[in-house]
Coordinates of C-alpha atoms and ligand atoms in Angstrom, one line a residue:
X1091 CA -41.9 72.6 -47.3
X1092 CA -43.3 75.2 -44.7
X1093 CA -43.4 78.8 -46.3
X1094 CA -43.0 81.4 -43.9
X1095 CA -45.7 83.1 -42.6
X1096 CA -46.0 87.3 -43.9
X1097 CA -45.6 88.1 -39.9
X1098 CA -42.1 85.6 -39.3
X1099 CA -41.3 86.9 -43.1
X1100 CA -41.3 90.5 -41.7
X1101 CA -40.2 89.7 -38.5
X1102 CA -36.9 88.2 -39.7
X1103 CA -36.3 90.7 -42.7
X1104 CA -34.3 92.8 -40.2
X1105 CA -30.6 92.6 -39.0
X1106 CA -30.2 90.7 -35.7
X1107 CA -29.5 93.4 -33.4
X1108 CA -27.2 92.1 -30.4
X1109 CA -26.7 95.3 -28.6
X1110 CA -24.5 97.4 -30.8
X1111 CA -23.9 94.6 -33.0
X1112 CA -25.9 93.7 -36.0
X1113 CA -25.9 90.2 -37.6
X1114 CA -27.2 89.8 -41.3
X1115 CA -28.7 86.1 -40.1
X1116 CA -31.0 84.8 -37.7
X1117 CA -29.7 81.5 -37.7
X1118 CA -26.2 81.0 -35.3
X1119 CA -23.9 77.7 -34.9
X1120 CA -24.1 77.3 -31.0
X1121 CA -20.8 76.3 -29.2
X1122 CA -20.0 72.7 -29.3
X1123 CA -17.3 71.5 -27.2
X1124 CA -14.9 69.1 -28.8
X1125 CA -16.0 70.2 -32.5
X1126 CA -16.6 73.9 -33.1
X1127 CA -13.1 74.3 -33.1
X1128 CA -11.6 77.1 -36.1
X1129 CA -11.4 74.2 -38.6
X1130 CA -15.1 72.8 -38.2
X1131 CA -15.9 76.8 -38.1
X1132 CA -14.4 77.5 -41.5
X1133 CA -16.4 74.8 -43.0
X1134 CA -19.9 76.3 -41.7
X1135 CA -19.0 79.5 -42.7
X1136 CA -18.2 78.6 -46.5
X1137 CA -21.9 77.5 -46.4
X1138 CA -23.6 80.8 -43.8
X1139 CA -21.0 83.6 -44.5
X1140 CA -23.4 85.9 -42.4
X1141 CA -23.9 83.9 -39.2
X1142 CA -22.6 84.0 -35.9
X1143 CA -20.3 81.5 -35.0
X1144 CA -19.8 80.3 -31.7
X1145 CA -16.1 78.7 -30.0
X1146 CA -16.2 76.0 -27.7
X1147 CA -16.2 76.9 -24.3
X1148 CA -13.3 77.9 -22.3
X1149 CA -12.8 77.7 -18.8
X1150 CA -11.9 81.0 -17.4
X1151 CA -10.0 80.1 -14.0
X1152 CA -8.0 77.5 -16.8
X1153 CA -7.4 80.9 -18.7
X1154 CA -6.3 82.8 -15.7
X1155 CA -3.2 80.1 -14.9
X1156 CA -2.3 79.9 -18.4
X1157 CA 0.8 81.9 -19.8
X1158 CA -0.5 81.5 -23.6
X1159 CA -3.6 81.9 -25.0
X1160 CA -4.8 78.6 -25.7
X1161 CA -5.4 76.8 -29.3
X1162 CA -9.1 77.0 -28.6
X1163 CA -9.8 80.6 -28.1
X1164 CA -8.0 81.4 -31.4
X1165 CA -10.1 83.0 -33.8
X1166 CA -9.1 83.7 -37.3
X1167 CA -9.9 87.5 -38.7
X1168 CA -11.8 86.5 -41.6
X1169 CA -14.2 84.5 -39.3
X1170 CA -16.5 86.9 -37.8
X1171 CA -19.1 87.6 -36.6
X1172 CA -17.5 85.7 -34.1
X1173 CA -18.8 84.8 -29.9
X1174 CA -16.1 83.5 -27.8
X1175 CA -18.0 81.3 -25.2
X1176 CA -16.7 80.8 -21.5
X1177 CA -17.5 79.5 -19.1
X1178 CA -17.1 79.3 -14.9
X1179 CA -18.9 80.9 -11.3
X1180 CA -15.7 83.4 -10.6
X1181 CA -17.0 87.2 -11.9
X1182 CA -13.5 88.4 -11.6
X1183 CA -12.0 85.2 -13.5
X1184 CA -14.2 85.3 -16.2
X1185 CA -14.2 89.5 -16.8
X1186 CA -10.1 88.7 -17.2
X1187 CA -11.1 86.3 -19.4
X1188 CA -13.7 88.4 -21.6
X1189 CA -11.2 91.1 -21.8
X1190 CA -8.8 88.3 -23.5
X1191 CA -11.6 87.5 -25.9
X1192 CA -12.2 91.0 -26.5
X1193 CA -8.3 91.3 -27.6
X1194 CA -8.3 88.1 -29.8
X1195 CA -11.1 90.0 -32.0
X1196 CA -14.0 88.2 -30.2
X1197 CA -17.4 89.8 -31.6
X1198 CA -19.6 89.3 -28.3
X1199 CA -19.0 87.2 -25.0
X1200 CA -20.9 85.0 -24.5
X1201 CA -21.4 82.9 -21.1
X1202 CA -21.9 79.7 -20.4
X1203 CA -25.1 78.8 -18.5
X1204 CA -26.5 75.4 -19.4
X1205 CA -23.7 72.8 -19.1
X1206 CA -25.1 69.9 -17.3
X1207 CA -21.7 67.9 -17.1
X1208 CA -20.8 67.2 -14.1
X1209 CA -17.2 67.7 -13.7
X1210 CA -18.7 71.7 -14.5
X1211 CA -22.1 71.8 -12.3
X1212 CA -20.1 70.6 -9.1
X1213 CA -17.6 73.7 -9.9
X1214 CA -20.3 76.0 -10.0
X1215 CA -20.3 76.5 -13.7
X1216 CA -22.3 75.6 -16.7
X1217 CA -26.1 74.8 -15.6
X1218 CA -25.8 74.8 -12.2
X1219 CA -25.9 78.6 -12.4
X1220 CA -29.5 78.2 -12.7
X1221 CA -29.9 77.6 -9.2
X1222 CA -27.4 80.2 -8.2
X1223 CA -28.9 83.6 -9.6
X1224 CA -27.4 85.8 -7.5
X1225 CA -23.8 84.3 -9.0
X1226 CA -25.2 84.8 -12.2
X1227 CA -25.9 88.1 -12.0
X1228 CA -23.1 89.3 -10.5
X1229 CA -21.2 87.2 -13.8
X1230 CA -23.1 89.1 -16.1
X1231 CA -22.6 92.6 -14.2
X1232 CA -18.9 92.2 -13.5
X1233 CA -18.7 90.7 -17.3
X1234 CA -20.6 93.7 -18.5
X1235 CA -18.5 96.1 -16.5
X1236 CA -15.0 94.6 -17.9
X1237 CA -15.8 95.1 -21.6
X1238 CA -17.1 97.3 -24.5
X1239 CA -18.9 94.1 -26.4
X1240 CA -22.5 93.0 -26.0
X1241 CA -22.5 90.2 -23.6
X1242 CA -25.0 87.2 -24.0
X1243 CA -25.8 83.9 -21.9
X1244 CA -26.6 80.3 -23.4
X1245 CA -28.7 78.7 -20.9
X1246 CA -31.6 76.0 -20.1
X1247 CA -35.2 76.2 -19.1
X1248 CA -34.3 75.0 -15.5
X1249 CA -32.4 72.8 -13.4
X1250 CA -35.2 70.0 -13.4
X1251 CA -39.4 69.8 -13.7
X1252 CA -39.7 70.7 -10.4
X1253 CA -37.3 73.9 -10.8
X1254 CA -38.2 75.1 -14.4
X1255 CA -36.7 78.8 -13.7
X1256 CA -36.2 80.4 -16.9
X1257 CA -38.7 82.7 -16.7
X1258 CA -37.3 84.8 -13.9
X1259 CA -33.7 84.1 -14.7
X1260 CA -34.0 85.4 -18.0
X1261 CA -35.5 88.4 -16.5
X1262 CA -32.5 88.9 -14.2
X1263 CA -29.9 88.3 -16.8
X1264 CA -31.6 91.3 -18.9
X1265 CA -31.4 93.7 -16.1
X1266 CA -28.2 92.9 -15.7
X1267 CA -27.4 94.0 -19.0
X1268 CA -27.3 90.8 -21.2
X1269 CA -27.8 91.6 -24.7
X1270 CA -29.1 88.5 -26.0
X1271 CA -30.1 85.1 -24.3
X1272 CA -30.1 81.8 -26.5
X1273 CA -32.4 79.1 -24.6
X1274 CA -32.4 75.7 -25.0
X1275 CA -35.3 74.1 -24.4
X1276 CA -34.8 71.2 -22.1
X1277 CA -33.6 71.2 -18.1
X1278 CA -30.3 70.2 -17.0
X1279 CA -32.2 66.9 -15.8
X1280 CA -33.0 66.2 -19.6
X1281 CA -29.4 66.4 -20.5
X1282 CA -30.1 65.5 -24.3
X1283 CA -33.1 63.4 -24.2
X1284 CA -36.3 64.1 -24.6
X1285 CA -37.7 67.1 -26.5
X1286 CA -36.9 70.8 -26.3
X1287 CA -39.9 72.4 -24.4
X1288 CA -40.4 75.6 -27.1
X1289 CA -43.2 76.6 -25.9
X1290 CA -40.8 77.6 -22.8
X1291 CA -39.0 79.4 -25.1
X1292 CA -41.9 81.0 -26.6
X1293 CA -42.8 82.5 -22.8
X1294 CA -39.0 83.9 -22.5
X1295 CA -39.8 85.6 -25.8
X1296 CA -42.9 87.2 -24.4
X1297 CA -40.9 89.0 -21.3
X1298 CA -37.9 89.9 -22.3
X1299 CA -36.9 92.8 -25.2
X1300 CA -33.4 91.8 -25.0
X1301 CA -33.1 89.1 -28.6
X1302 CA -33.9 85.6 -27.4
X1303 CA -32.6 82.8 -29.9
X1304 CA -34.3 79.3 -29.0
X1305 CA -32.0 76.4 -29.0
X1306 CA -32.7 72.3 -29.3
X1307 CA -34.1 70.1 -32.0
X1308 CA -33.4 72.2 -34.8
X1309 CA -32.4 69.6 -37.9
X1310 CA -33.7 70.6 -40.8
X1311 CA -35.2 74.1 -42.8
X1312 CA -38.4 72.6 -41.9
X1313 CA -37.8 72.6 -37.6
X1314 CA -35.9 75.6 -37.9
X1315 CA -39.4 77.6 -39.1
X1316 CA -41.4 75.4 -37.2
X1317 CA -39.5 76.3 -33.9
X1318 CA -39.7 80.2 -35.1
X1319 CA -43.3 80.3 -35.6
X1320 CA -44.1 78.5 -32.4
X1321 CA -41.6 80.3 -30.1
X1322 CA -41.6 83.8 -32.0
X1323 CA -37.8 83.7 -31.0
X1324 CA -35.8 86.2 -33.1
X1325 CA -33.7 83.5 -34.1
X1326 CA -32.4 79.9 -34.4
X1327 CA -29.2 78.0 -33.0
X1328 CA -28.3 74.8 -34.5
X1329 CA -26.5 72.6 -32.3
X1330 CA -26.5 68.6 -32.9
X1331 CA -27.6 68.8 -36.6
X1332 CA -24.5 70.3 -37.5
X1333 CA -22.1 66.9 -36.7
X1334 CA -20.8 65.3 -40.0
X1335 CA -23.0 68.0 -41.7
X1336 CA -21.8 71.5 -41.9
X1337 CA -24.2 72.9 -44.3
X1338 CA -26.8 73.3 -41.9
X1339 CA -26.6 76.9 -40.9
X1340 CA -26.5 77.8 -44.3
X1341 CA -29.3 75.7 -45.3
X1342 CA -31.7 78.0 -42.8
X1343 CA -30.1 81.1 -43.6
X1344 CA -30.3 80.5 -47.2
X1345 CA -34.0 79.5 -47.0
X1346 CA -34.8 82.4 -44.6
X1347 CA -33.9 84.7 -46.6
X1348 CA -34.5 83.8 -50.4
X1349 CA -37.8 81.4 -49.8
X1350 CA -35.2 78.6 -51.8
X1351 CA -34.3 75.0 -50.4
X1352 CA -30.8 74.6 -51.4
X1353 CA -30.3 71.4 -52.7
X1354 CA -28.7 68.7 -50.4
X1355 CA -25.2 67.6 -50.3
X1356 CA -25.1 63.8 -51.9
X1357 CA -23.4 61.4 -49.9
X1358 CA -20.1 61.9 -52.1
X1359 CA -20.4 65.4 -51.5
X1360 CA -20.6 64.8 -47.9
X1361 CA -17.1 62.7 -48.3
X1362 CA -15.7 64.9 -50.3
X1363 CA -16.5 67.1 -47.1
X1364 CA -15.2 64.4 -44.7
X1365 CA -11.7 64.4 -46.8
X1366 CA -11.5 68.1 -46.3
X1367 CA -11.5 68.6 -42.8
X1368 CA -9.9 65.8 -41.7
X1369 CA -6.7 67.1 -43.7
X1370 CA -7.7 70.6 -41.9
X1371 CA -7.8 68.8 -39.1
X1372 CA -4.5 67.7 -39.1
X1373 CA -3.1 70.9 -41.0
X1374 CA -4.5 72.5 -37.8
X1375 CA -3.4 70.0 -34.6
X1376 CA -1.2 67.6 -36.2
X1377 CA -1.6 63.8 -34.4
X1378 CA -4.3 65.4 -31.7
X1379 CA -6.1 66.5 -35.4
X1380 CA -6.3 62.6 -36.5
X1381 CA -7.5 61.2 -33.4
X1382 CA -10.2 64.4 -32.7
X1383 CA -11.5 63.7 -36.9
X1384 CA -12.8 59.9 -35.8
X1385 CA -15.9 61.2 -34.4
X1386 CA -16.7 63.6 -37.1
X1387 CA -15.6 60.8 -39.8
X1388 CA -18.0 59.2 -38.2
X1389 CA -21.0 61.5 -38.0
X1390 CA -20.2 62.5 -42.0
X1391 CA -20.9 58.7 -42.7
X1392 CA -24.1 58.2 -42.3
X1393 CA -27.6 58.0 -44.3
X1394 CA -26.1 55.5 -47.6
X1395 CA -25.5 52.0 -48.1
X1396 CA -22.0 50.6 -46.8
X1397 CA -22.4 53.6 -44.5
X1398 CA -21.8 51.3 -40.8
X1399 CA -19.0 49.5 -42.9
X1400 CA -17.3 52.9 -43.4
X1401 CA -17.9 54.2 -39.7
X1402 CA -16.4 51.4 -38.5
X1403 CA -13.1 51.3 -40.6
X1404 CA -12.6 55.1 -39.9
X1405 CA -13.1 54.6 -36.3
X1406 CA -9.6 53.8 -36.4
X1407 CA -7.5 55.9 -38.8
X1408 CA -4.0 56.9 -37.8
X1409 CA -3.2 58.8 -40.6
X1410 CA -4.6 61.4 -42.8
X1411 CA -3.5 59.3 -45.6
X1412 CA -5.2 55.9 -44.4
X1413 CA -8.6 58.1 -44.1
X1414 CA -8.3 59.2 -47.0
X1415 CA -8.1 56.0 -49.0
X1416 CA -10.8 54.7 -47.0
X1417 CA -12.7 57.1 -47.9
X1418 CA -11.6 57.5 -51.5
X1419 CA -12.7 53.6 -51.7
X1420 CA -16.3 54.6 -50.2
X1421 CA -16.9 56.9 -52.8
X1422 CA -15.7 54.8 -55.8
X1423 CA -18.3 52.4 -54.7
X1424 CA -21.1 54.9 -54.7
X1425 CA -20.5 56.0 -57.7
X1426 CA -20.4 52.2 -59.3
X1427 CA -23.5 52.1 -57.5
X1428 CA -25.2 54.8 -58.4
X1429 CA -23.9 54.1 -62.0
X1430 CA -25.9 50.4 -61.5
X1431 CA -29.0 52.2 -60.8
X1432 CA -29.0 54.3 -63.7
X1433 CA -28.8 51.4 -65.3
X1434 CA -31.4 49.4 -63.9
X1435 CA -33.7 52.4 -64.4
X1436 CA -32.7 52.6 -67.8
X1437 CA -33.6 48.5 -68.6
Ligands
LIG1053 C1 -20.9 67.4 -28.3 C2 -21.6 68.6 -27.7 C3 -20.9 69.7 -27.2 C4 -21.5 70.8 -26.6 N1 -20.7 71.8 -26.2 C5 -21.3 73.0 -25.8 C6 -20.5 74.1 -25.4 O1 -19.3 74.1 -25.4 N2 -21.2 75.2 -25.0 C7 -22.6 75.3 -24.9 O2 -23.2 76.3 -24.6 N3 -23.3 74.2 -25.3 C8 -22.7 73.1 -25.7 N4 -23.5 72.0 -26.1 C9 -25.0 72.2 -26.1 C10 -25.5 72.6 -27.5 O3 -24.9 73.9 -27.9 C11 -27.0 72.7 -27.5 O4 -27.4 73.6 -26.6 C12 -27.7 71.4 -27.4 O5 -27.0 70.4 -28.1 C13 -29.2 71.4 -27.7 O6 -29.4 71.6 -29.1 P1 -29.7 70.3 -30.1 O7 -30.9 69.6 -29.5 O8 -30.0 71.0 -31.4 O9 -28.5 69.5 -30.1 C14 -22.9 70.8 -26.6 C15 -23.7 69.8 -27.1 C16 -23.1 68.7 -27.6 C17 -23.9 67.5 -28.1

């Protein structure tokens, strides 16, 4: 395992200071649509009671014709610190919208910048943003303007090779008065493939003096340092490595600040997990709950023997009660197994 170096050690010994707010972690659990819902969000912060938490985002013209505030954008007291993430290309739209975030106990705002989906780019929100400063700015100022919370953007290095932007972009969104920027490291061309470009991230890092948090292949204690030494961000978001495994976040945190690996979860512990929030799941958003907890049964099921077995079988629970036997079968098995290896150690 990496150590930290004295210089990140010292760097990192220090609250995360997003304007007026200060965060006792450097390591944040980015926005994920379709996952980092208040039940996924619970679990993470069992494991990183100190980190920021991120919603998925929320369109803000979709929050300007809607009577109620939707199931999405609910965030439960005990929660923070707590970013409400949203996303679109209307200033006006999305400064009504921050100022519903604010009301709902939101922490900071921050705005959606590197969506590369295309049903958001043609709309003018998300990534495409990159090739529209002048929107983003005014975003970010009329944003700014509307409420009394630091405001932060989650963007890409660029929209393609050819356009890799970031550097004056970034620039822009700190004089507009962003408090924070999280970069991921890859264009919107990339989508998810291919690597995240830190040493991008490292270059944001050197203009700015708002915090920049680097973004984008963080999987493990051992990336997460690696991607702080080489980009000198003041902090780490964990994206991907955080489906079907919760404990991430508080993996990092833990490590950064006590110098410990915590150990693993075992593969039982990660069902044990799986059982959990698919009842929470279903506590939360009754039938929607079931058919939403395939995916993550799925990503929780991985990395053991029988493993593909199991993915496929909970691909199509209906009930909370059918997952759970499933999954109550799957462990029973590993533990005859494991039992069978103590045993053939032991003869
Ligand atoms: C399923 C999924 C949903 C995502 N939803 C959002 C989102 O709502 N807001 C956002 O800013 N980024 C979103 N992202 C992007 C991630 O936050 C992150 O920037 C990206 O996955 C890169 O990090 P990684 O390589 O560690 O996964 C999403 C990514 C995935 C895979």
């Amino acid at each position: 395992m990496n150590k930290l170096s004295p210089a990140l050690e010292s760097r990192l010994s220090t609250p995360l200071k997003i304007g007026s707010v200060e965060i006792q972690s450097r390591v944040l659990q980015s926005p994920l649509s379709g996952v980092t819902d208040l039940v996924f969000r619970r679990l993470v912060r069992r494991y990183a009671p100190d980190s920021m938490m991120y919603t998925e985002m929320i369109s803000a013209t979709e929050l300007h014709h809607l009577k109620e505030l939707p199931k999405i954008m609910e965030v439960d007291p005990q929660e923070r610190p707590i970013s409400i993430q949203l996303f679109d290309c209307r200033p006006d739209f999305l400064a009504e919208a921050a100022q519903k975030a604010v009301a709902e106990g939101a922490d900071t705002i921050d705005i959606n910048m590197g969506c590369p989906v295309n049903k958001i780019t043609k709309k003018g929100g998300g990534s495409s943003l990159l090739r529209q400063p002048e929107v983003a700015a005014a975003i970010v100022k009329e944003v700014v303007n509307a409420v009394d919370v630091p405001v932060t953007v989650k963007t890409r290095i660029g929209w393609n090779d050819e356009e890799i932007t970031i550097l004056d972009f970034a620039k822009t969104m700190q004089n507009c008065g962003a408090q924070m920027i999280t970069v991921h490291g890859r264009t919107r061309a990339q989508g998810y493939n291919g690597n995240s470009r830190w040493e991008w991230i490292a270059r944001v890092k050197e203009v700015l003096d708002i915090p920049v948090i680097a973004n984008g292949d963080i999987f493990s204690v051992e990336s997460a340092i690696e991607c702080l030494e080489v980009t000198g961000a003041d902090g780490v978001m964990c994206s991907r490595g955080t489906l079907g495994y919760p404990f991430l976040v508080g993996e990092i945190d833990y490590f950064l600040k006590t110098g410990q690996i915590l150990p693993a979860p075992t593969p039982i512990g990660k069902l044990e997990c799986a059982k959990e929030h698919l009842q929470a799941l279903y506590n939360y958003k009754g039938k929607q709950g079931i058919q939403q907890a395939r995916k993550h049964m799925a990503w929780y099921a991985k990395g053991f023997a029988g493993a593909a077995d199991l993915r496929s079988q909970l691909s199509l629970i209906d009930t909370v009660q059918h997952g759970i036997e499933i999954i109550d079968r799957a462990i029973i098995e590993l533990n005859n197994s494991n039992k069978t290896s103590v045993c053939n150690k032991a003869t």
